[in-house]
């Protein structure tokens, strides 16, 4: 049995599964294709990630740093609308990938709201920090398993993934 891992944007995974290019997909948003099934396999909190600074709170960070947005599907539209209502001075920059967002934060170029699991390594290595956030408390990041035709290989992967996820 051959296994091929194809890294793609969450926006594209439903189409890849629907068209049969891949057997199964993991994405941060459900598939929009009627011939696929999207199963929630994980939900995790969002955190406010920023550069390491002393005595910072959410209001200070939003006033003094550019907000790096749209690096993760699912929660940005509602979050950004709320933040703009409460912070008329808000400056934003769209960054399409979480890894790039984290490097920008480490360089002091901005802040962002990210899934907690995505910043664990940077926290351990003291490359960035997370800060208390009222806005982040109301947001969750969801991971979906997307499938169409259930092959034997897809069943094995699904079983492995779900068992591994239960151990975390």
Coordinates of C-alpha atoms in Angstrom, one line a residue:
X1 CA 0.0 0.0 0.0
X2 CA 1.4 3.4 -1.0
X3 CA 0.6 6.5 0.9
X4 CA 1.0 10.0 -0.5
X5 CA 0.7 13.1 1.7
X6 CA -0.4 16.2 -0.1
X7 CA -0.3 19.5 1.8
X8 CA -2.9 22.0 0.6
X9 CA -4.9 24.9 1.9
X10 CA -8.0 24.0 3.8
X11 CA -10.1 25.8 1.1
X12 CA -8.9 23.3 -1.5
X13 CA -9.2 20.0 0.4
X14 CA -12.9 19.5 0.0
X15 CA -12.5 19.8 -3.8
X16 CA -9.6 17.3 -3.8
X17 CA -11.6 14.8 -1.9
X18 CA -14.8 15.4 -4.0
X19 CA -12.9 14.9 -7.3
X20 CA -11.1 11.8 -6.1
X21 CA -7.6 13.3 -6.2
X22 CA -7.2 12.2 -2.6
X23 CA -9.1 9.6 -0.5
X24 CA -9.3 11.5 2.7
X25 CA -8.5 15.0 3.9
X26 CA -7.9 17.0 7.1
X27 CA -9.0 20.6 7.0
X28 CA -9.8 23.5 9.2
X29 CA -13.1 24.0 7.5
X30 CA -15.9 21.7 6.3
X31 CA -16.2 20.6 2.7
X32 CA -18.7 22.5 0.6
X33 CA -19.1 19.6 -1.7
X34 CA -22.4 17.6 -1.4
X35 CA -20.7 14.3 -2.3
X36 CA -18.3 14.5 0.7
X37 CA -18.8 14.1 4.4
X38 CA -17.1 16.4 7.0
X39 CA -16.6 15.0 10.4
X40 CA -15.4 17.2 13.4
X41 CA -12.4 15.5 14.8
X42 CA -11.0 18.2 17.0
X43 CA -11.8 21.6 18.5
X44 CA -9.3 23.8 20.3
X45 CA -9.1 27.3 21.7
X46 CA -7.7 30.3 19.9
X47 CA -5.0 32.4 21.7
X48 CA -3.7 35.9 21.1
X49 CA -0.1 35.5 20.0
X50 CA 2.4 38.4 20.0
X51 CA 6.0 39.2 20.4
X52 CA 7.6 39.0 23.8
X53 CA 7.0 42.3 25.5
X54 CA 6.6 43.3 29.2
X55 CA 3.2 44.4 30.6
X56 CA 1.2 44.0 27.5
X57 CA -2.6 43.4 27.4
X58 CA -5.0 42.9 24.5
X59 CA -5.8 46.6 24.1
X60 CA -2.1 47.6 24.1
X61 CA -1.3 45.0 21.5
X62 CA -4.2 45.9 19.2
X63 CA -3.2 49.6 19.5
X64 CA 0.5 49.1 18.9
X65 CA 0.8 46.2 16.5
X66 CA -0.6 45.3 13.1
X67 CA -3.2 42.4 13.3
X68 CA -2.1 39.6 11.0
X69 CA -5.4 38.1 9.7
X70 CA -6.9 35.3 7.6
X71 CA -4.1 32.8 8.2
X72 CA -6.6 30.2 9.3
X73 CA -10.1 29.5 7.9
X74 CA -13.2 29.4 10.1
X75 CA -13.1 32.2 12.7
X76 CA -11.6 35.3 11.1
X77 CA -14.7 37.0 9.6
X78 CA -16.7 37.1 12.9
X79 CA -13.6 37.9 15.0
X80 CA -12.4 40.7 12.7
X81 CA -15.9 42.3 12.6
X82 CA -16.0 42.4 16.4
X83 CA -12.5 43.7 16.8
X84 CA -13.0 46.5 14.2
X85 CA -16.2 47.6 16.1
X86 CA -14.3 47.8 19.3
X87 CA -11.0 49.2 17.9
X88 CA -11.4 51.9 15.3
X89 CA -7.7 52.3 15.1
X90 CA -7.1 48.6 14.1
X91 CA -4.4 48.1 11.4
X92 CA -4.5 44.7 9.6
X93 CA -2.5 42.7 7.2
X94 CA -3.7 39.5 5.5
X95 CA -1.2 36.7 5.7
X96 CA -2.4 33.4 4.2
X97 CA -0.2 30.9 6.2
X98 CA 0.2 30.3 9.9
X99 CA 3.9 29.6 9.6
X100 CA 4.6 33.0 8.0
X101 CA 2.3 34.7 10.6
X102 CA 4.4 33.2 13.4
X103 CA 7.7 34.4 11.8
X104 CA 6.3 37.9 11.5
X105 CA 5.2 37.8 15.1
X106 CA 8.7 36.7 16.2
X107 CA 10.2 39.6 14.2
X108 CA 7.9 42.0 16.0
X109 CA 5.8 42.8 12.9
X110 CA 2.4 42.0 14.3
X111 CA 0.1 39.9 16.5
X112 CA -2.5 37.3 15.6
X113 CA -5.2 35.1 17.0
X114 CA -4.1 31.5 16.3
X115 CA -5.1 27.9 17.4
X116 CA -3.2 27.2 20.6
X117 CA -1.6 24.0 19.2
X118 CA 0.0 26.0 16.4
X119 CA 2.2 28.1 18.8
X120 CA 3.3 25.5 21.3
X121 CA 6.9 25.1 19.9
X122 CA 7.4 28.9 19.7
X123 CA 6.2 29.2 23.3
X124 CA 8.6 26.5 24.5
X125 CA 11.5 28.2 22.6
X126 CA 10.4 31.7 23.9
X127 CA 10.0 33.1 20.4
X128 CA 6.6 34.5 21.1
X129 CA 4.1 34.9 23.9
X130 CA 0.4 34.4 24.4
X131 CA -1.7 37.1 26.1
X132 CA -5.0 37.1 27.9
X133 CA -7.8 37.9 25.4
X134 CA -11.5 38.4 25.8
X135 CA -11.9 38.1 22.0
X136 CA -10.1 34.8 21.8
X137 CA -12.2 33.2 24.5
X138 CA -15.2 33.2 22.2
X139 CA -13.4 31.5 19.3
X140 CA -12.6 27.9 18.5
X141 CA -10.6 26.2 15.8
X142 CA -12.2 23.1 14.4
X143 CA -10.5 20.3 12.5
X144 CA -12.5 18.2 10.0
X145 CA -11.9 14.9 8.5
X146 CA -13.3 15.0 4.9
X147 CA -14.1 11.8 3.1
X148 CA -16.0 10.6 0.0
X149 CA -15.4 7.0 -0.8
X150 CA -14.2 5.0 2.2
X151 CA -11.3 2.9 1.0
X152 CA -9.5 0.4 3.2
X153 CA -6.5 2.8 3.4
X154 CA -8.8 5.7 4.4
X155 CA -10.3 3.5 7.2
X156 CA -6.9 2.7 8.5
X157 CA -5.8 6.3 8.5
X158 CA -9.1 7.5 10.1
X159 CA -8.7 4.8 12.9
X160 CA -5.1 5.8 13.5
X161 CA -5.9 9.5 13.5
X162 CA -8.9 9.2 15.9
X163 CA -6.9 6.9 18.3
X164 CA -3.9 9.3 18.3
X165 CA -6.2 12.3 18.9
X166 CA -7.8 10.6 21.9
X167 CA -4.4 10.3 23.5
X168 CA -3.7 14.0 23.4

